[in-house]
Structure formats: C-alpha cells, structure tokens
Tab-separated table of C-alpha atoms and ligand atoms in Angstrom:
chain	number	residue	atom	x	y	z
A	190	MET	CA	113.578	64.339	231.469
A	191	THR	CA	115.882	61.195	231.324
A	192	GLY	CA	119.654	60.974	233.021
A	193	ALA	CA	120.839	60.493	229.452
A	194	GLU	CA	120.218	64.373	228.533
A	195	HIS	CA	122.875	65.060	231.509
A	196	LEU	CA	125.632	63.037	230.345
A	197	PRO	CA	128.251	65.372	228.794
A	198	ILE	CA	129.467	65.422	225.230
A	199	ARG	CA	133.101	64.156	225.092
A	200	ARG	CA	134.613	66.090	222.169
A	201	PRO	CA	138.141	65.134	220.773
A	202	THR	CA	140.772	67.381	221.597
A	203	ALA	CA	143.433	66.356	219.305
A	204	CYS	CA	143.680	65.173	215.601
A	205	SER	CA	143.355	61.364	215.734
A	206	TRP	CA	146.276	60.839	212.824
A	207	CYS	CA	148.607	63.718	213.758
A	208	GLY	CA	147.650	64.436	217.330
A	209	GLN	CA	147.792	68.091	216.774
A	210	PRO	CA	145.454	69.949	218.952
A	211	LEU	CA	141.817	70.549	217.493
A	212	SER	CA	140.044	73.901	217.666
A	213	ALA	CA	136.937	73.996	219.491
A	214	LEU	CA	134.626	74.628	216.414
A	215	ARG	CA	136.709	71.981	214.687
A	216	ALA	CA	136.251	69.406	217.129
A	217	MET	CA	132.548	69.994	217.107
A	218	ARG	CA	132.395	68.590	213.370
A	219	ARG	CA	135.014	65.648	213.321
A	220	ASP	CA	138.339	64.133	215.205
A	221	VAL	CA	140.733	65.044	212.333
A	222	CYS	CA	142.560	68.559	211.531
A	223	GLU	CA	142.711	69.996	208.095
A	224	ARG	CA	145.875	68.685	207.054
A	225	PRO	CA	145.460	66.946	203.647
A	226	SER	CA	147.333	63.968	204.632
A	227	CYS	CA	144.957	63.774	207.987
A	228	LEU	CA	141.980	64.344	205.977
A	229	GLN	CA	142.841	61.815	203.214
A	230	GLN	CA	143.509	58.936	206.049
A	231	HIS	CA	140.002	59.768	207.465
A	232	ASP	CA	138.606	59.635	204.199
A	233	ARG	CA	139.983	56.110	203.872
A	234	ARG	CA	139.183	55.066	206.857
A	235	MET	CA	135.437	56.442	206.717
A	236	LEU	CA	135.255	54.520	203.293
A	237	ARG	CA	136.706	51.588	204.822
A	238	GLU	CA	134.029	51.381	207.684
A	239	SER	CA	131.301	52.068	205.479
A	240	ARG	CA	132.184	49.252	203.107
A	241	ALA	CA	132.281	46.708	206.090
A	242	ARG	CA	128.924	47.975	206.780
A	243	VAL	CA	127.777	47.231	203.248
A	244	ALA	CA	129.586	43.973	203.075
A	245	ALA	CA	128.031	42.749	206.022
A	246	ASP	CA	124.509	43.462	204.784
A	247	LEU	CA	125.640	41.997	201.257
A	248	ARG	CA	126.684	38.579	203.407
A	249	ALA	CA	123.490	38.736	205.415
A	250	GLN	CA	121.594	38.824	202.171
A	251	GLN	CA	123.350	35.799	200.633
A	252	VAL	CA	122.177	33.463	203.919
A	253	PRO	CA	119.315	32.188	202.203
A	254	ARG	CA	121.373	30.931	199.387
A	255	LEU	CA	124.536	29.914	201.136
A	256	GLY	CA	123.771	29.196	204.263
A	257	ARG	CA	124.723	31.041	207.519
A	258	GLU	CA	128.483	29.862	207.650
A	259	ARG	CA	129.356	30.292	203.777
A	260	ALA	CA	127.556	33.200	203.609
A	261	GLY	CA	129.603	34.462	206.512
A	262	ALA	CA	133.015	33.722	205.148
A	263	LEU	CA	132.290	35.362	201.387
A	264	ARG	CA	134.995	37.377	200.429
A	265	VAL	CA	133.971	40.575	199.287
A	266	LEU	CA	135.753	42.273	196.421
A	267	TRP	CA	135.204	46.126	195.290
A	268	ILE	CA	135.904	47.250	192.064
A	269	GLU	CA	135.267	50.641	190.585
A	270	PRO	CA	132.434	51.222	188.060
A	271	HIS	CA	132.874	53.047	184.457
A	272	ALA	CA	130.441	53.637	181.770
A	273	THR	CA	130.431	51.179	178.937
A	274	ARG	CA	128.293	52.814	176.388
A	275	LEU	CA	128.624	51.043	172.827
A	276	VAL	CA	129.080	53.504	170.113
A	277	ASP	CA	130.017	53.104	166.183
A	278	MET	CA	133.608	53.490	165.893
A	279	PRO	CA	134.514	56.830	165.319
A	280	GLU	CA	136.277	57.576	162.134
A	281	ASP	CA	138.866	59.488	163.814
A	282	VAL	CA	139.894	56.998	166.392
A	283	ARG	CA	139.900	54.510	163.712
A	284	ARG	CA	142.034	56.604	161.440
A	285	THR	CA	144.308	57.365	164.308
A	286	GLN	CA	144.987	53.719	165.204
A	287	LEU	CA	145.634	52.961	161.565
A	288	ASP	CA	148.032	55.517	161.390
A	289	HIS	CA	150.059	54.405	164.556
A	290	LEU	CA	149.896	50.734	163.137
A	291	THR	CA	151.355	52.052	159.835
A	292	ARG	CA	154.115	54.244	161.859
A	293	VAL	CA	155.072	51.197	164.187
A	294	ALA	CA	155.477	48.697	160.994
A	295	HIS	CA	157.605	51.515	159.624
A	296	LEU	CA	159.720	51.214	162.662
A	297	ALA	CA	159.915	47.359	162.844
A	298	ARG	CA	161.097	47.548	158.982
A	299	LEU	CA	163.668	50.126	159.925
A	300	ALA	CA	164.781	47.777	162.902
A	301	ALA	CA	164.688	44.786	160.657
A	302	ASP	CA	167.158	46.284	158.049
A	303	GLU	CA	169.406	47.184	160.555
A	304	GLY	CA	169.538	43.678	161.543
A	305	ALA	CA	168.081	44.279	164.702
A	306	PRO	CA	166.878	41.946	166.978
A	307	ALA	CA	164.126	39.075	166.799
A	308	ALA	CA	160.548	39.844	168.000
A	309	PRO	CA	160.165	39.969	171.897
A	310	PRO	CA	158.983	36.571	173.266
A	311	ALA	CA	155.107	36.580	174.338
A	312	VAL	CA	154.639	37.251	177.801
A	313	GLU	CA	153.413	33.955	179.166
A	314	ALA	CA	149.969	33.296	180.262
A	315	THR	CA	149.849	32.849	183.990
A	316	ALA	CA	147.376	30.308	185.839
A	317	VAL	CA	144.194	32.186	186.627
A	318	PRO	CA	142.235	30.761	189.628
A	319	ARG	CA	139.003	30.347	189.016
A	320	ALA	CA	137.390	33.552	190.501
A	321	ALA	CA	139.642	35.888	189.034
A	322	ALA	CA	138.711	34.536	185.503
A	323	GLY	CA	135.214	35.735	185.848
A	324	LEU	CA	136.052	39.207	187.317
A	325	CYS	CA	137.366	40.740	184.197
A	326	GLY	CA	134.295	39.832	181.953
A	327	TRP	CA	132.059	40.850	184.685
A	328	CYS	CA	134.150	44.179	185.020
A	329	ALA	CA	134.041	44.795	181.365
A	330	GLY	CA	137.490	46.363	181.058
A	331	ARG	CA	137.683	49.806	183.132
A	332	CYS	CA	141.264	49.624	182.757
A	333	CYS	CA	141.158	49.655	179.014
A	334	ARG	CA	140.197	52.952	179.173
A	335	PHE	CA	143.576	53.813	179.361
A	336	GLY	CA	144.484	52.062	175.975
A	337	ALA	CA	142.621	54.923	174.388
A	338	ASP	CA	145.544	57.205	174.914
A	339	HIS	CA	148.423	54.658	174.151
A	340	HIS	CA	147.074	53.353	171.013
A	341	ALA	CA	146.604	49.810	172.737
A	342	TYR	CA	150.147	50.026	173.860
A	343	LEU	CA	150.999	48.251	170.493
A	344	GLU	CA	154.651	48.763	169.411
A	345	ALA	CA	157.031	47.685	166.428
A	346	GLY	CA	157.798	44.390	168.425
A	347	HIS	CA	154.057	43.238	168.498
A	348	LEU	CA	153.941	43.559	164.910
A	349	LEU	CA	157.114	41.972	164.159
A	350	ARG	CA	156.155	39.432	166.636
A	351	TRP	CA	152.847	38.767	164.537
A	352	ALA	CA	154.831	38.640	161.312
A	353	LEU	CA	157.411	36.214	162.541
A	354	ALA	CA	154.926	33.649	163.881
A	355	GLY	CA	154.009	31.981	160.414
A	356	PRO	CA	155.403	31.477	157.192
A	357	GLY	CA	154.392	33.923	154.371
A	358	ARG	CA	153.578	36.491	157.039
A	359	THR	CA	154.903	40.386	156.541
A	360	LEU	CA	154.414	43.414	158.383
A	361	ASP	CA	152.122	44.673	155.753
A	362	GLY	CA	150.270	41.745	156.753
A	363	ALA	CA	150.531	42.525	160.560
A	364	VAL	CA	148.938	46.039	159.707
A	365	ALA	CA	146.095	44.467	157.791
A	366	ALA	CA	145.821	41.853	160.684
A	367	TYR	CA	145.853	44.629	163.288
A	368	ALA	CA	143.388	46.686	161.506
A	369	GLU	CA	140.938	44.080	160.618
A	370	ARG	CA	140.146	43.390	164.404
A	371	LEU	CA	138.860	46.815	164.918
A	372	PRO	CA	135.617	46.493	165.902
A	373	ALA	CA	132.700	47.938	164.213
A	374	ARG	CA	131.318	49.140	167.469
A	375	HIS	CA	133.484	49.840	170.685
A	376	VAL	CA	133.036	51.400	174.160
A	377	GLU	CA	132.835	55.089	173.907
A	378	GLY	CA	136.473	56.872	174.955
A	379	SER	CA	137.948	53.562	175.733
A	380	CYS	CA	140.897	51.388	173.712
A	381	PRO	CA	139.979	51.412	170.242
A	382	TYR	CA	139.745	47.459	170.602
A	383	HIS	CA	137.589	47.397	173.449
A	384	GLY	CA	134.356	45.997	171.929
A	385	GLU	CA	131.101	44.656	172.742
A	386	ARG	CA	132.783	41.330	173.816
A	387	GLY	CA	135.474	42.493	175.664
A	388	CYS	CA	138.940	42.637	173.726
A	389	ALA	CA	138.523	42.219	169.965
A	390	LEU	CA	142.337	40.945	169.927
A	391	GLU	CA	143.362	37.598	170.525
A	392	ARG	CA	145.635	37.453	173.797
A	393	GLU	CA	148.465	36.705	171.327
A	394	MET	CA	147.972	40.055	169.665
A	395	ARG	CA	147.845	42.114	172.492
A	396	SER	CA	150.486	44.259	173.902
A	397	ASP	CA	152.757	43.013	176.886
A	398	THR	CA	151.458	45.691	179.025
A	399	CYS	CA	147.627	44.344	178.366
A	400	ASN	CA	148.598	40.794	178.924
A	401	ARG	CA	150.525	41.840	182.054
A	402	HIS	CA	148.164	44.260	183.572
A	403	ALA	CA	145.912	43.649	186.754
A	404	CYS	CA	144.393	45.987	188.733
A	405	ASP	CA	144.747	46.613	192.473
A	406	GLY	CA	141.205	44.169	192.693
A	407	LEU	CA	142.357	41.718	190.307
A	408	ARG	CA	145.891	41.429	192.326
A	409	GLU	CA	144.100	41.102	195.432
A	410	LEU	CA	141.708	38.543	194.026
A	411	ARG	CA	144.770	36.787	192.383
A	412	SER	CA	146.693	36.517	195.724
A	413	SER	CA	143.726	35.326	197.826
A	414	ALA	CA	142.101	32.919	195.197
A	415	THR	CA	145.855	31.376	195.122
A	416	ALA	CA	145.975	30.882	199.036
A	417	ALA	CA	142.480	29.863	199.021
A	418	PRO	CA	141.108	28.415	195.666
A	419	GLN	CA	137.846	27.211	197.217
A	420	ALA	CA	136.690	30.468	198.680
A	421	ASP	CA	133.490	31.996	197.485
A	422	TRP	CA	133.557	35.673	196.454
A	423	LEU	CA	131.130	38.070	196.146
A	424	PHE	CA	132.232	40.975	193.692
A	425	VAL	CA	130.915	44.457	194.153
A	426	MET	CA	130.894	47.495	191.788
A	427	GLY	CA	130.610	50.235	193.634
A	428	ALA	CA	131.381	53.962	193.683
A	429	ARG	CA	132.695	54.490	197.196
A	430	ALA	CA	130.220	52.660	199.215
A	431	GLU	CA	127.008	52.942	197.124
A	432	VAL	CA	126.764	49.545	195.511
A	433	LEU	CA	125.964	49.526	191.545
A	434	GLY	CA	125.667	45.800	190.991
A	435	ILE	CA	127.103	42.627	192.674
A	436	ARG	CA	128.142	39.653	191.146
A	437	LEU	CA	128.398	36.168	193.135
A	438	ASP	CA	131.478	33.718	192.331
A	439	THR	CA	130.976	30.625	194.403
A	440	ARG	CA	132.473	27.282	194.107
A	441	GLY	CA	129.412	25.747	192.718
A	442	ASP	CA	128.749	22.561	194.924
B	182	LIG	S1	142.002	44.522	185.397
B	182	LIG	FE1	140.618	45.142	186.982
B	182	LIG	S2	139.836	47.198	185.691
B	182	LIG	FE2	140.760	45.627	184.271
B	182	LIG	S3	139.319	44.507	183.190
B	182	LIG	FE3	140.317	43.164	185.106
B	182	LIG	S4	138.783	43.581	186.960
B	182	LIG	FE4	138.496	45.416	185.457
B	183	LIG	S1	144.213	46.214	173.451
B	183	LIG	FE1	142.428	44.886	174.407
B	183	LIG	S2	143.187	44.589	176.499
B	183	LIG	FE2	144.335	46.239	175.614
B	183	LIG	S3	143.507	47.859	176.368
B	183	LIG	FE3	142.866	47.530	174.183
B	183	LIG	S4	140.923	46.407	174.530
B	183	LIG	FE4	142.034	46.347	176.515
B	184	LIG	ZN1	146.013	65.862	211.871
C-alpha cells in the first residue's frame, strides 16, 4: 500500500462560476451547480480546454514540416462542419426561387414607376488577407445554408442594380440572368445558388448580405491576419473538439 492512497480527496464545496454551495452528491461529480448559465460557462470552458489540447497535438504534428518554432506559433482556427452532399436541383427549389425573382422584379418595376430611387450602390469589396482567401473555399459555405430560407437574400434593389449596370438591360433580363445562374446541382438543403464550386453568382450579383457576411471564424481570421499577415494558420474543421479535417495555410517560404 502506498502513501498516496491515504491522501484525502478534495471535493469542491461551491460552484466555480456562481459560488453557490454544492450538494455533497453534486460535488462528487463536478465543480459546477445546475444553473443553466453556470452549466453553459462550464461547457464552454471544457470545450476551450479540449480544443487547446487538440491544437497542441496538431502543432506538434507539424514540427517535421515547419520546424519547432513555426509549428509552435501556428494559429489554430476552428470552424464548424456541415454536410455538403450535392443533389440535382429539386424542381420545387428552382420554382420557388424563380417565383421570388419574378416577385421582386415586379416590386422593382413598381418602385421605378413611382420614380423611386436608383439602385443601391454595391457593397465595396474589402481587402482579403491571404489566409482569409482560402478559408471560405475550404469551408465550402456553411453559412450559405441560411440563404435557403431567404431566397439568397435577393431583393428588388439587386435586380434593379443589375438592370441599370449596362445599356439595353431590363428587369426581365435581370430575372433571366439570375435564373440562368441557378446550378443544375446544388448543395442539398442550402441556398439554391450553392453549387459544386461554391456560389454560382458572380460577386457583383450577390446580395449585400452575402457580400458583407463573415462568420465568427472568418472575422477572427481577418482581424488576426490583418495584424499579422505573415502568420501561419491551421484551419480545423471540428464538431466540438473532434477533428474532421485540417488545412494548413502557410506563407509558403
Ligand atoms: S464565412 Fe465562415 S461559414 Fe461562411 S463560408 Fe466562410 S468560413 Fe464558411
Ligand atoms: S447567393 Fe451565394 S453567397 Fe449568398 S447564400 Fe447563396 S450561395 Fe451563399
Ligand atoms: Zn453556479
């Protein structure tokens, strides 16, 4: 028998988040009470810690390739996975989008008849740091799932903008142009324009919502990559701390 077996087990007496006393039974299992906000914070901390351990392993795996110093400095960015099964465009999805285009073209026509405003200016393209450029392509558009419920966020102003962008263009032409770009196969359950190679619309035809959107991961990447453009990145696609795929994005020297 060793001395270690006689050491008393120290149980927490209070919730580590709110300080509320823990029952003896609760304290045997964890250091958090049953309040939802405490459980949520506890869960977030556990996830952060698990991901930090996984990130350390992933950095270590890159040592042969990048050397100890660069591998140790790798910035690890987690993004959420999503299913990307391609299917033939369902007829009801195509039909719903065509109806939507026809409806917003009608609204654009009414607005134009009332002498309403010129088309809204397009969203300016923002400078994209090197690492950010590859992230969305690799992610393959998880955020585009939301476009499914919003007709790709297209409104009258977008069609009007297309119609006013060149001589001889009309709103009927805009409907036809947007209809033509509906891909034959798209990502099941996602935006109708979410096709095999990402968005089937040219950037200037996309909605302002699409052109402005950045998920938390992309925002984090943009701000870090702007501050440290030479940093090396490891993108991790993961469900909680389980790694489903990785992509190394290095400065390439
Ligand atoms: S913005 Fe985020 S969720 Fe959307 S495609 Fe880019 S990385 Fe994926
Ligand atoms: S229009 Fe393009 S960028 Fe916008 S949600 Fe659909 S697939 Fe994504
Ligand atoms: Zn608590």
